[in-house]
Coordinates of C-alpha atoms in Angstrom, one line a residue:
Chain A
X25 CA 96.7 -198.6 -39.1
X26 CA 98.6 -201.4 -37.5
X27 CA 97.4 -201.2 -33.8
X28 CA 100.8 -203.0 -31.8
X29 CA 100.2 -204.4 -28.4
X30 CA 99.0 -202.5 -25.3
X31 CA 97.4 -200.1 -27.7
X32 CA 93.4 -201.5 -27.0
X33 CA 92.4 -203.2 -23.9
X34 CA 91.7 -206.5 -23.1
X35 CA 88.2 -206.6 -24.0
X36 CA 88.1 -205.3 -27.2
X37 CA 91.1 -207.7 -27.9
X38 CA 89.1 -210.3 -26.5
X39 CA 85.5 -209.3 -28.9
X40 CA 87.2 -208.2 -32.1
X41 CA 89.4 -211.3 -32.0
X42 CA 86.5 -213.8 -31.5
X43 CA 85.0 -211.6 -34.3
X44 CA 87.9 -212.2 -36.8
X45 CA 88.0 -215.7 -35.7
X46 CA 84.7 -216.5 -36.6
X47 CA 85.1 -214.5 -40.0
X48 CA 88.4 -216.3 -40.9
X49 CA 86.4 -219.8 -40.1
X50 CA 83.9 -219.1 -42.3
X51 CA 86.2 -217.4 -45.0
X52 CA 88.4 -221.2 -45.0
X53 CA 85.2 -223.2 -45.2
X54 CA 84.3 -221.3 -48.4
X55 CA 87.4 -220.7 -50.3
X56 CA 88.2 -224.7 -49.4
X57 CA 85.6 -225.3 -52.8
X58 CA 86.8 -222.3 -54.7
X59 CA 90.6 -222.5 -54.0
X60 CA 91.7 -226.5 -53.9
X61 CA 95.6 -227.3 -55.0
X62 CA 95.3 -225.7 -58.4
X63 CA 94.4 -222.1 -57.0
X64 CA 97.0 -222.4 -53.9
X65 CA 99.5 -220.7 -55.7
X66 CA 97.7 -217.6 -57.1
X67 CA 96.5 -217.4 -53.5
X68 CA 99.9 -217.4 -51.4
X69 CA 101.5 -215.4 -54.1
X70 CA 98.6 -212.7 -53.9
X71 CA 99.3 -212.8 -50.1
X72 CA 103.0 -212.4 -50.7
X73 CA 102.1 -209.8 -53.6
X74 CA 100.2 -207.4 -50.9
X75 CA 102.7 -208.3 -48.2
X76 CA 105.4 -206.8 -49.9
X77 CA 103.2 -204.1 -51.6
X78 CA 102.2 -202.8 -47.9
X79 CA 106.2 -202.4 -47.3
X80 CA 106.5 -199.6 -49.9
X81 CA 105.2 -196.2 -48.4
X82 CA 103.9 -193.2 -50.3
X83 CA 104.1 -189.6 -49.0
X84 CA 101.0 -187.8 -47.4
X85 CA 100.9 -185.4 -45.7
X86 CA 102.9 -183.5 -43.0
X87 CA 105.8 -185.9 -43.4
X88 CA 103.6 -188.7 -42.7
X89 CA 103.3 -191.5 -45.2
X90 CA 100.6 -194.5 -46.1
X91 CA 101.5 -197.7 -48.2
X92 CA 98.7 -200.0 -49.7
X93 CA 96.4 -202.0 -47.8
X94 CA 95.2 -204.0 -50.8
X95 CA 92.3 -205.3 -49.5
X96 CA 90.0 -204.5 -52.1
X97 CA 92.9 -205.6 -54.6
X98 CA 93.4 -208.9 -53.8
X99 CA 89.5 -209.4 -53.9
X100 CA 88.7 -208.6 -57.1
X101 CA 92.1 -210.4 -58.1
X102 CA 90.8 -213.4 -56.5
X103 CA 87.6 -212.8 -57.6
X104 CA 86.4 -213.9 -53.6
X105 CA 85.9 -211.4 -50.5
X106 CA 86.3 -215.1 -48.7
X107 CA 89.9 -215.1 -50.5
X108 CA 90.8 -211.7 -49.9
X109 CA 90.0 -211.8 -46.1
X110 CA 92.4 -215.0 -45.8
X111 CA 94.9 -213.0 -47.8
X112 CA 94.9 -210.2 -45.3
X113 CA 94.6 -212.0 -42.8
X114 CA 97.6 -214.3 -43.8
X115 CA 99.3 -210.9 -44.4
X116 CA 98.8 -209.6 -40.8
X117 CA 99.7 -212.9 -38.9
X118 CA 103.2 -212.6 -40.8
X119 CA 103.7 -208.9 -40.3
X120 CA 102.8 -209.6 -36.3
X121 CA 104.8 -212.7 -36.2
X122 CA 107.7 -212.4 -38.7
X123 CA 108.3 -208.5 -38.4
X124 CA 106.9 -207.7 -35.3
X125 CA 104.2 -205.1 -37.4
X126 CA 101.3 -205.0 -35.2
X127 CA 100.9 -206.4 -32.1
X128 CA 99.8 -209.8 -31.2
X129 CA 97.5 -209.1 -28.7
X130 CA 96.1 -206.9 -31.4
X131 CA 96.1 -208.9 -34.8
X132 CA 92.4 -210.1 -33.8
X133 CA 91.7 -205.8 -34.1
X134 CA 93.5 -205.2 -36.9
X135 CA 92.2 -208.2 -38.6
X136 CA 88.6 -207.1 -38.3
X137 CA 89.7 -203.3 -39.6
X138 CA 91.8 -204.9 -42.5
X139 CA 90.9 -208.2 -43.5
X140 CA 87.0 -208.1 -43.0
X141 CA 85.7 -204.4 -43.3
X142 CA 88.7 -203.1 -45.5
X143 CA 88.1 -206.4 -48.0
X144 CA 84.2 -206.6 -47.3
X145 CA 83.6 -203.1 -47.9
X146 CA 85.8 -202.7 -51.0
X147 CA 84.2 -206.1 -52.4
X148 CA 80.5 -204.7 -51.7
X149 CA 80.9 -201.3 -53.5
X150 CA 83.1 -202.7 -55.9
X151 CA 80.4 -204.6 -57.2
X152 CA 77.7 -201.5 -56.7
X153 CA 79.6 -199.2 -58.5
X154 CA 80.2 -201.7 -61.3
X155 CA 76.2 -202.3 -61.9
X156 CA 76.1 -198.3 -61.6
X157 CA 78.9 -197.6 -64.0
X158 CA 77.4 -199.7 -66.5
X159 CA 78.7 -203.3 -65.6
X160 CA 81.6 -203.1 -68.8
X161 CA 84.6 -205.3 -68.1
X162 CA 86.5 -202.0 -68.9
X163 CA 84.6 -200.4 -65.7
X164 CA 85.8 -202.6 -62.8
X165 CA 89.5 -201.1 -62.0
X166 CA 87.5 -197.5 -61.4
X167 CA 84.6 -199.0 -60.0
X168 CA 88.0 -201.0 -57.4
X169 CA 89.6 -197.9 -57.0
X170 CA 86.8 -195.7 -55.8
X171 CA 85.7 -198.5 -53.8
X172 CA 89.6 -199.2 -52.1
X173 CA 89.7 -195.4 -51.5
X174 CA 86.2 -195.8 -49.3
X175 CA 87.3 -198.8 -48.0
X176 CA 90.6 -197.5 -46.2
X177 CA 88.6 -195.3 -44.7
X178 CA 85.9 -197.3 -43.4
X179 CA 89.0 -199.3 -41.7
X180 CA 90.4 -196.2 -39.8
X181 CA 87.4 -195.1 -38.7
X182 CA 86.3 -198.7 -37.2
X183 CA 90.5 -198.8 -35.9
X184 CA 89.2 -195.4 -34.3
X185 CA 86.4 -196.4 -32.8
X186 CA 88.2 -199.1 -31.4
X187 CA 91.0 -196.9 -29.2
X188 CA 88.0 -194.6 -28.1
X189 CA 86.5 -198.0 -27.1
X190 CA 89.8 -198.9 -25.4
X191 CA 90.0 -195.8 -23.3
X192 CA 93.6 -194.9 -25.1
X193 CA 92.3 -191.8 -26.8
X194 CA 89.2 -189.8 -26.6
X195 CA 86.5 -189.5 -29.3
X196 CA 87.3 -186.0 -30.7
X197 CA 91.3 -186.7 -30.9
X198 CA 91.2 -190.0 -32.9
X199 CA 88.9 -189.8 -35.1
X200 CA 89.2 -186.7 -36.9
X201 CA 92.9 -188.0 -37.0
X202 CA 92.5 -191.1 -38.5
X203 CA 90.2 -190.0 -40.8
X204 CA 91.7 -187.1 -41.9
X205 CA 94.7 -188.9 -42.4
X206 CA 93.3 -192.2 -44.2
X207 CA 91.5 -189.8 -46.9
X208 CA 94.6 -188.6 -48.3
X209 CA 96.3 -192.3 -47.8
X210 CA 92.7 -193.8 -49.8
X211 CA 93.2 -191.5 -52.8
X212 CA 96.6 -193.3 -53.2
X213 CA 95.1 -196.8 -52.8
X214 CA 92.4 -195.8 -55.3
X215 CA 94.7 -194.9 -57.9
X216 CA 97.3 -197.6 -57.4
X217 CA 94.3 -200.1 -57.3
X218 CA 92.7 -198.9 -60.0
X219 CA 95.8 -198.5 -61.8
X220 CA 96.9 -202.4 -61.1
X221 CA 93.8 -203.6 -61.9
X222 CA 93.5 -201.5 -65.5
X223 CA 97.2 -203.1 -65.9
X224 CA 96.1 -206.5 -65.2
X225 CA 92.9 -206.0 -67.8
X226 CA 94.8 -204.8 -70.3
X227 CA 98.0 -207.6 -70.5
X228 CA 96.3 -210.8 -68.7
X229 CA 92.4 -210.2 -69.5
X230 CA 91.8 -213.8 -68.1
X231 CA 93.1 -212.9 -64.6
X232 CA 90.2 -211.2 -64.0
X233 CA 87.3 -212.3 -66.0
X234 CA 84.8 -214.6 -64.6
X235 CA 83.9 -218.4 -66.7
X236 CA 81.3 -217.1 -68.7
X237 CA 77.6 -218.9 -68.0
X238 CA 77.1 -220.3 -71.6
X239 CA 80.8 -221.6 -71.6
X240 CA 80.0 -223.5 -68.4
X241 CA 76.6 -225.2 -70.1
X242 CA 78.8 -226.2 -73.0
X243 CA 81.0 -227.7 -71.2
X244 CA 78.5 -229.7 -69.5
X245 CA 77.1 -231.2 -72.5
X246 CA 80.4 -232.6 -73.6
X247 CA 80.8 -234.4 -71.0
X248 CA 77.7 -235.6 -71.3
X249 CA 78.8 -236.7 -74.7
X250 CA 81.4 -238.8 -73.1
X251 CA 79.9 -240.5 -70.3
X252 CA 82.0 -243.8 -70.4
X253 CA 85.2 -242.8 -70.7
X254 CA 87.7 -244.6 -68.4
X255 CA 86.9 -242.8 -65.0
X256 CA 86.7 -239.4 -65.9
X257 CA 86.2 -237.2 -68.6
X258 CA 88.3 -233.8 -68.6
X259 CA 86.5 -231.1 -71.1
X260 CA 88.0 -227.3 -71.9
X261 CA 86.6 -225.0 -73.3
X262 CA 87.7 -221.8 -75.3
X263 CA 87.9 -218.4 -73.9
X264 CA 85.6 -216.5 -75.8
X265 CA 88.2 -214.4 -76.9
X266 CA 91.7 -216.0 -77.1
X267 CA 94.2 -213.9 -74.5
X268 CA 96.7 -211.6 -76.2
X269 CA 99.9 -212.6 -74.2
X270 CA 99.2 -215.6 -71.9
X271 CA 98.1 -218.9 -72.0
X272 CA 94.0 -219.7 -71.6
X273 CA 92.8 -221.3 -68.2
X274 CA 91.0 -224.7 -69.1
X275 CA 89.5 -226.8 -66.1
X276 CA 88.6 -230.3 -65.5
X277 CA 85.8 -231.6 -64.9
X278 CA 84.2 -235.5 -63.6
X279 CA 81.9 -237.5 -65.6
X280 CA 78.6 -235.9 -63.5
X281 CA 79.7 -232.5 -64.6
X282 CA 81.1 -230.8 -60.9
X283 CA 84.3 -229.1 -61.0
X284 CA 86.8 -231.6 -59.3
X285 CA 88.7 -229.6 -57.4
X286 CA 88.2 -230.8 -54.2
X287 CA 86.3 -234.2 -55.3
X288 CA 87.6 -237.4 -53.8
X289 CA 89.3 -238.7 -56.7
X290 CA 90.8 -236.4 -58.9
X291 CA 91.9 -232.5 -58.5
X292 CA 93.3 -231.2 -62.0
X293 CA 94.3 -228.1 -63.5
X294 CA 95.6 -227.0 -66.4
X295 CA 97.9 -223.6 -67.8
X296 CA 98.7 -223.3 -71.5
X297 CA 101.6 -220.4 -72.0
X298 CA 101.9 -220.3 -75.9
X299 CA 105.1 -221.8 -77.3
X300 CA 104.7 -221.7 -81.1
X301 CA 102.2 -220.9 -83.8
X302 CA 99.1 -222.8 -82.6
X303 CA 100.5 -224.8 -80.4
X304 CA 100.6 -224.3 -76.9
X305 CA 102.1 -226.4 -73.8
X306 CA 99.7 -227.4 -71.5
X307 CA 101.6 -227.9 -67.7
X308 CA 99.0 -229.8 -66.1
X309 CA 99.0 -231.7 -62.8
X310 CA 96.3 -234.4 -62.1
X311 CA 96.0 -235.8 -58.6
X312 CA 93.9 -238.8 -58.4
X313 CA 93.7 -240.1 -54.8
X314 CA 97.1 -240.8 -53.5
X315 CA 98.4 -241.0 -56.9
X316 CA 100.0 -237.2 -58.7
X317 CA 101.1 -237.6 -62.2
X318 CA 102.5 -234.3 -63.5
X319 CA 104.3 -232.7 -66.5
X320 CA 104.1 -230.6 -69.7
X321 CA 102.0 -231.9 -72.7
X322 CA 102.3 -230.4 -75.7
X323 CA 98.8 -230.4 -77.3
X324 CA 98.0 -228.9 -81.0
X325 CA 95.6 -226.4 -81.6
X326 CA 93.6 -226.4 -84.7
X327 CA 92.3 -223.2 -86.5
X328 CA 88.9 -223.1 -85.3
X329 CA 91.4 -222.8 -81.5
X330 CA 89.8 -226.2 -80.2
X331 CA 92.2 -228.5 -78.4
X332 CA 93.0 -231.8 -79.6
X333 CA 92.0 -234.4 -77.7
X334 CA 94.4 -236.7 -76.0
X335 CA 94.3 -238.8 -72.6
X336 CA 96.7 -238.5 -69.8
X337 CA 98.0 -241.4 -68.0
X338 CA 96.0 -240.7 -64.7
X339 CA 93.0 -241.6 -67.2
X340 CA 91.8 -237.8 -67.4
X341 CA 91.0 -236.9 -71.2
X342 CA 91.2 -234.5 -72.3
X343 CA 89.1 -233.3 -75.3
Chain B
X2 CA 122.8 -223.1 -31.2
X3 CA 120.1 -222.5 -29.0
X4 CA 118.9 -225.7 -26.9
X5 CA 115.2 -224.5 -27.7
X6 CA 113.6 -225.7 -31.0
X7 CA 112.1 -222.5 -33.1
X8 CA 108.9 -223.4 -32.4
X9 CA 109.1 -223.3 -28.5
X10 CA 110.9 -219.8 -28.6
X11 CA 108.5 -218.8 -30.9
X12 CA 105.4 -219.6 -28.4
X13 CA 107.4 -219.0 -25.2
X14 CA 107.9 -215.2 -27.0
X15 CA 104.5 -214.7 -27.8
X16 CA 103.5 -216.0 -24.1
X17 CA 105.6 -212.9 -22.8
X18 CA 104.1 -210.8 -25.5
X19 CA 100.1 -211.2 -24.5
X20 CA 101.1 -211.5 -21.2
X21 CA 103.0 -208.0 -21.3
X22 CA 99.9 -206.5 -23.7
X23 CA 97.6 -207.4 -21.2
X24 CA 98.9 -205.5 -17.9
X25 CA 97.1 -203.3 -16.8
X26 CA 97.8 -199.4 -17.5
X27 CA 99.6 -198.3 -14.6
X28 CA 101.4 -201.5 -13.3
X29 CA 104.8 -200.1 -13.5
X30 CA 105.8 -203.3 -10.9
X31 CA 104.5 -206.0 -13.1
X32 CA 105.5 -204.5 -16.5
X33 CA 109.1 -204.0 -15.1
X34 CA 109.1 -207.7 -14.1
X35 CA 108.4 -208.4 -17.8
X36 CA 110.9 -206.0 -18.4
X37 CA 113.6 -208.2 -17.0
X38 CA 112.2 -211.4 -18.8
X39 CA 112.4 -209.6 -21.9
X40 CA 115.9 -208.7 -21.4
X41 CA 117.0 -212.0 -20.1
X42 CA 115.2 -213.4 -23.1
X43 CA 117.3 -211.3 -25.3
X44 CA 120.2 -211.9 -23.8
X45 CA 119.7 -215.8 -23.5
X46 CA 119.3 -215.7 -27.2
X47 CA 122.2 -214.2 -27.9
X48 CA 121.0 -211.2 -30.3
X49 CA 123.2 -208.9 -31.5
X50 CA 122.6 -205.6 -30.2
X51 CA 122.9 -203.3 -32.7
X52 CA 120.6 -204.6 -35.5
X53 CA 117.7 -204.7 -32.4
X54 CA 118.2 -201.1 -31.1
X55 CA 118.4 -200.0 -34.6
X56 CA 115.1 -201.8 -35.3
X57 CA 113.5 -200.7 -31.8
X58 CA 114.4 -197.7 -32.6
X59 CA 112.6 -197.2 -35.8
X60 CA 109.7 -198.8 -34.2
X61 CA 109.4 -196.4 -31.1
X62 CA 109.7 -193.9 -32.7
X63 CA 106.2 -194.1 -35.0
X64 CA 104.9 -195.0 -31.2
X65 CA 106.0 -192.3 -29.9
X66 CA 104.2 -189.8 -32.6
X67 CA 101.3 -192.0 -31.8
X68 CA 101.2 -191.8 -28.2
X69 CA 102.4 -188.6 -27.2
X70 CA 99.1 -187.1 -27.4
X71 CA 97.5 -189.1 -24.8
X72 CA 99.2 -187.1 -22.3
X73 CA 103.0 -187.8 -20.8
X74 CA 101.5 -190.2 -17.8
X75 CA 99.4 -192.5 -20.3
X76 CA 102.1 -192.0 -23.0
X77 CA 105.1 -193.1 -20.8
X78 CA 102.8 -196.2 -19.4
X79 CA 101.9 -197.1 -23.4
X80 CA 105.4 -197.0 -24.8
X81 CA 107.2 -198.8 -22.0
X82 CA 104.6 -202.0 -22.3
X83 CA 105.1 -201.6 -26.4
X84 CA 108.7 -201.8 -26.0
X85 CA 108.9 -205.0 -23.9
X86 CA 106.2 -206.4 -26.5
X87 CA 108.8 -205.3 -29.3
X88 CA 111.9 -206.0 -27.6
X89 CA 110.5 -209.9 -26.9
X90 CA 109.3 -210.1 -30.6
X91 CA 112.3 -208.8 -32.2
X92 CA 115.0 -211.0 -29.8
X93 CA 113.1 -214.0 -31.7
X94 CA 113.0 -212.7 -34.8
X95 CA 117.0 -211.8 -34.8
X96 CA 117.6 -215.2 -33.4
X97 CA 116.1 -217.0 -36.5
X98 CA 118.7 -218.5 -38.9
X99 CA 118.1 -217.2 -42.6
X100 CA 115.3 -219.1 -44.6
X101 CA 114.0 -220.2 -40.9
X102 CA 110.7 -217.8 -41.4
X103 CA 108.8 -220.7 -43.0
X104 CA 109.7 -223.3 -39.4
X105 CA 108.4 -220.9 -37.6
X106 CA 105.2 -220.0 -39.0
X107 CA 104.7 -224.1 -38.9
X108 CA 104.9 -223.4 -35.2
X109 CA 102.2 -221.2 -35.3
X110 CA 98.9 -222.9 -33.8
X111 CA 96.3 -222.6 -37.0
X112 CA 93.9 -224.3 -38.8
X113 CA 96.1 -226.5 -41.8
X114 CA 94.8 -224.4 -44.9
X115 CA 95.5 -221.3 -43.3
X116 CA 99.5 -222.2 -42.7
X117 CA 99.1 -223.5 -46.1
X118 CA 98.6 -220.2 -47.5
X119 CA 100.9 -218.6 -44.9
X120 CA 104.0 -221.3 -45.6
X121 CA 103.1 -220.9 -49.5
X122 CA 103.0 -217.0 -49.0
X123 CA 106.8 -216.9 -47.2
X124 CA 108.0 -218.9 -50.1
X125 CA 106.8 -216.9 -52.6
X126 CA 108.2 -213.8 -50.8
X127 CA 112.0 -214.6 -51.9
X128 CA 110.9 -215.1 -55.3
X129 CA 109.0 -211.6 -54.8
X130 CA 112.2 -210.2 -53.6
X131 CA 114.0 -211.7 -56.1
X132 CA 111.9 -210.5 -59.3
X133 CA 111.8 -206.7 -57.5
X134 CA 116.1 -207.0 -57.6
X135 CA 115.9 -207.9 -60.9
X136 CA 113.1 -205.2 -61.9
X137 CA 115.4 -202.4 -59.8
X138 CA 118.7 -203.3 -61.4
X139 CA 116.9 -203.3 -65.2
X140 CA 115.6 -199.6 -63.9
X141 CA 118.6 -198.6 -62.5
X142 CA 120.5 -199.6 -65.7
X143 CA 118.0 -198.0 -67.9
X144 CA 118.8 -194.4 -66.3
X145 CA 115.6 -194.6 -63.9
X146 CA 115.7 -192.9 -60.2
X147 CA 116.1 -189.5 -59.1
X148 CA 114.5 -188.4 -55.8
X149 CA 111.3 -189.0 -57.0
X150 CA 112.2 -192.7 -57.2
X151 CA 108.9 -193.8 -55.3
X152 CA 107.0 -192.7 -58.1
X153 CA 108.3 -195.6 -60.3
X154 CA 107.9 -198.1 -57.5
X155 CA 103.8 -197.3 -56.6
X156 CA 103.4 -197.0 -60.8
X157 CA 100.5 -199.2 -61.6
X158 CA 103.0 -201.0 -64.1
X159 CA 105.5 -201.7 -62.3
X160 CA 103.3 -203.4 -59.8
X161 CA 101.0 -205.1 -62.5
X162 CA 104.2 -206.3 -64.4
X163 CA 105.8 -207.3 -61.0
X164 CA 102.2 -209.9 -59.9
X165 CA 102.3 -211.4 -63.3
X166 CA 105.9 -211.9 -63.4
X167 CA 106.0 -213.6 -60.1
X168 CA 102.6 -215.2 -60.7
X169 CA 104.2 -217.3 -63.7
X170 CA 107.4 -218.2 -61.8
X171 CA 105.1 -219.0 -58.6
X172 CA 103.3 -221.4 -60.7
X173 CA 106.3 -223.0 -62.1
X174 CA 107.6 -223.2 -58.5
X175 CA 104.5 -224.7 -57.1
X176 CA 104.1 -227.6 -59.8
X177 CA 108.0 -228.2 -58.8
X178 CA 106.8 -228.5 -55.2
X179 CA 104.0 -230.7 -56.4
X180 CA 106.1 -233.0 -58.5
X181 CA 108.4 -233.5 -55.4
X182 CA 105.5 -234.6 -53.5
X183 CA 104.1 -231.4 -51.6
X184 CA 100.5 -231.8 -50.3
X185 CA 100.1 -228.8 -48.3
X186 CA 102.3 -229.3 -45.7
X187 CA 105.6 -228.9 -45.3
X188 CA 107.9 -232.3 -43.7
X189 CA 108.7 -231.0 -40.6
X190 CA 108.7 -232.1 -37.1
X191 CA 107.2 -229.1 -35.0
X192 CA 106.0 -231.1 -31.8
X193 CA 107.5 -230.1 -28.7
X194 CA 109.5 -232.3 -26.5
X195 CA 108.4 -233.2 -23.0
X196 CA 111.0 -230.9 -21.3
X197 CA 109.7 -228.1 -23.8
X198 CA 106.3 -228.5 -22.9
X199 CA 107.2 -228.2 -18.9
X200 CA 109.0 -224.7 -20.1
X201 CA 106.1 -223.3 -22.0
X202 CA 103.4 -224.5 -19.2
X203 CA 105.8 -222.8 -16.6
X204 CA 106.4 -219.8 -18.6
X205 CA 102.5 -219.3 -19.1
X206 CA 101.5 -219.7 -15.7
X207 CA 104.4 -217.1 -14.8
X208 CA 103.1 -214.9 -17.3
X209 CA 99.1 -215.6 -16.1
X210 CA 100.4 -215.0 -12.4
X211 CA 102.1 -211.9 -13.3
X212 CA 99.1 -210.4 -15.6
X213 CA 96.5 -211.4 -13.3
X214 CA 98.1 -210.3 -9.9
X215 CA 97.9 -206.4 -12.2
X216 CA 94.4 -206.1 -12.1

């Protein structure tokens, strides 16, 4: 589906690359809340992760072969459309740049197949087919996969329409091919999504749940408890049920209750792998305007699995 | 090696490539004088010449199945300009020295969260590479393969095991970045000199002279 150069013309270079500018603009001004220095890295390594998951190809049909497109994927991973159209995006620009994949003149086309309707569409009926399936946690990779399948398609015909628009093939030639084609190669990106995704459930649950509501009011209140500590006040909270292999995700937050993630003074995050019987070590970074403290805090845990307070030297507590 | 910093043979290639994708269908004239850019350019940066044919090769020939249809005129027109566009690309991307990728997506005019992600992404590919040799040899030592090899490599498991395996080193690598003092951007220089500024404003109003004049 990688259209390389002097495949579309001009104008439809010109109108689908203004298009995936605008959507890429708007995608960064979002994910700049969601995604500050504590998120980078899940976002370049899903962007790495689909890079190289593109590279290995499946058979078809015909002696013609399809790979992932991972759209949809990196969406529900990231939990953002926003996210996963940067991801693709990201993916594209190194694939034209680095590896001479698609063509330049054309990443503004392929871009608005891939990174906009392939993610867009896959996020929308993703989260349709999850309300119709039910809504269970254990719904979402089928729910992904149907909706990758659909989506791959929905790519190849608008990468279609798009040569027809061109003048480089006619209507009846193209289309019938591409589709054709992309069904076969979106039954594979069904299952493989799905299957990732029912993986990713099953061994790292916290991947790819969402903060619960209550958990988030909770929070709140503690900190409300602890108005006057030094400058801010740093509150967990527990997973409502404790992750089977993998460390919980705890975030920070500032005296008036905001995440600080992109806040003026302070961006922190925190990981907690488990390292012994109810204790786990907490690798933590804490940026408070020009100032980084890092390192790895070991922190008790006590039976009823609340953390034990303690302060870190950047004057985040941690309670 | 090369007198040109990364970033200007980066920019002066893709100024040949738009300016090549943009002729005109039927311009035989114009696309052959891009032609001979792109071979000079090859030849100026000294690319070996059997890793590029083997990789224009490879590349053509997917074109090919895709073009063919359109009729031998159109085809011929279609494959020609995507083979100047690949032969440019590719000279650049054989001239890099290894670990260079990340330099030259610095060069790259975009927004700075968007080469954020991109720089962070290139890193993470070698440890991606890295985690899929190690997953292949424990595979290959446990008896796994056989011709239907591919099987093991789309598996939902392997792939799952493989994003949490390099998500937990990518974290560890990334608070090692921030401890060293990254902030999103990477300490390099990628400004052009004056004399490389004159070369790229020539080489883009060649290019827009040439493109233009095919219309």
């Amino acid at each position: 589906m990688h259209l390389p150069d002097g495949f579309i013309s001009p104008p439809v270079a010109v109108v689908t690359g203004l298009a995936s500018v605008a959507a890429v603009a708007v995608s960064l001004t979002r994910c700049r809340q969601a995604y500050g220095i504590r998120q980078a890295p899940v976002l370049g390594l899903t962007t790495a992760f689909v890079f190289a998951a593109q590279m290995v190809n499946f058979p078809v049909a015909g002696g013609t072969s399809g790979h992932l497109l991972g759209g949809t994927l990196a969406a529900v991973v990231l939990k953002s459309p926003w996210a996963g159209t940067l991801c693709i995006t990201t993916v594209l620009i190194i694939q034209a740049v680095l590896f001479a994949d698609g063509g330049i003149t054309a990443l503004g086309a392929n871009a608005l197949n891939m990174a906009v309707i392939g993610v867009w569409v896959g996020w929308g009926l993703t989260q349709v087919l999850h309300r119709i399936l039910g809504g269970a946690k254990a719904r979402l990779p089928l729910a992904a996969g149907i909706a990758a399948g659909i989506s791959v398609v929905a790519a190849a015909i608008a990468c279609a329409i798009e040569l027809v628009l061109s003048g480089t093939a006619p209507a009846n030639l193209v289309l019938p091919a591409m589709s054709g084609i992309h069904v076969l190669i979106g039954i594979g990106e069904g299952l493989i999504t799905g299957g990732i995704l029912t993986y990713l459930q099953k061994t790292q649950p916290d991947l790819l749940l969402k903060e619960q509501p209550q958990l988030e009011k909770l929070v709140n209140s503690s900190v409300e408890h602890f108005p006057n500590r030094r400058r801010f006040i740093a509150a967990s909270f527990c997973m409502a049920r404790w992750p089977r292999k993998s460390g919980r995700r705890i975030r920070l937050y500032s005296t008036s209750g905001k995440r600080t993630h992109n806040s003026t003074h302070t961006i922190c995050g925190l990981r907690a792998p488990r390292v012994g019987k109810n204790r786990y070590e907490h690798h933590w970074y804490c940026r408070q305007r020009s100032f980084i403290c890092n390192g790895i805090w070991n922190c008790a845990i006590s039976k009823t699995e609340k953390c034990i307070s303690f302060q870190l030297p950047c004057g985040c507590a941690y309670l | 090696m090369h007198k040109f910093s990364i970033t200007l043979r980066l920019r002066l290639s893709l100024v040949i490539v738009i300016g090549t994708a943009l002729l005109k269908v039927g311009t035989w004239v114009n696309l052959s004088v891009y032609g001979a850019i792109a071979l000079l350019w090859a030849l100026w940066l000294r690319v070996r010449f059997r890793p590029l044919v083997q990789l224009l090769g490879a590349e053509l020939l997917l074109l090919t199945l895709m073009a063919l249809p359109l009729g031998w005129e159109r085809a011929s027109f279609l494959l020609a300009r995507s083979l100047v566009c690949l032969l440019t690309m590719n000279s650049f991307l054989l001239s890099l020295p290894p670990h260079s990728r990340t330099l030259a997506l610095k060069g790259l005019p975009l927004p700075a969260p968007l080469q954020e992600i991109l720089l962070l992404a290139t890193q993470y590919l070698e440890i991606l590479l890295s985690e899929i040799t190690q997953m292949q040899r424990a595979a290959k030592l446990r008896g796994l393969g056989g011709s239907a090899g591919w099987l093991r490599y789309i598996s939902a498991a392997t792939i799952g095991s493989l994003y949490i395996r390099t998500l937990h080193r990518a974290e560890r690598v990334y608070s090692a970045m921030v401890v060293r003092g990254y902030q999103g951007k990477l300490p390099v220089d990628t400004k052009l000199t004056p004399k490389e500024t004159i070369a790229l404003t020539a080489t883009a109003l060649v290019a827009t002279a040439v493109t233009l004049s095919s219309y």
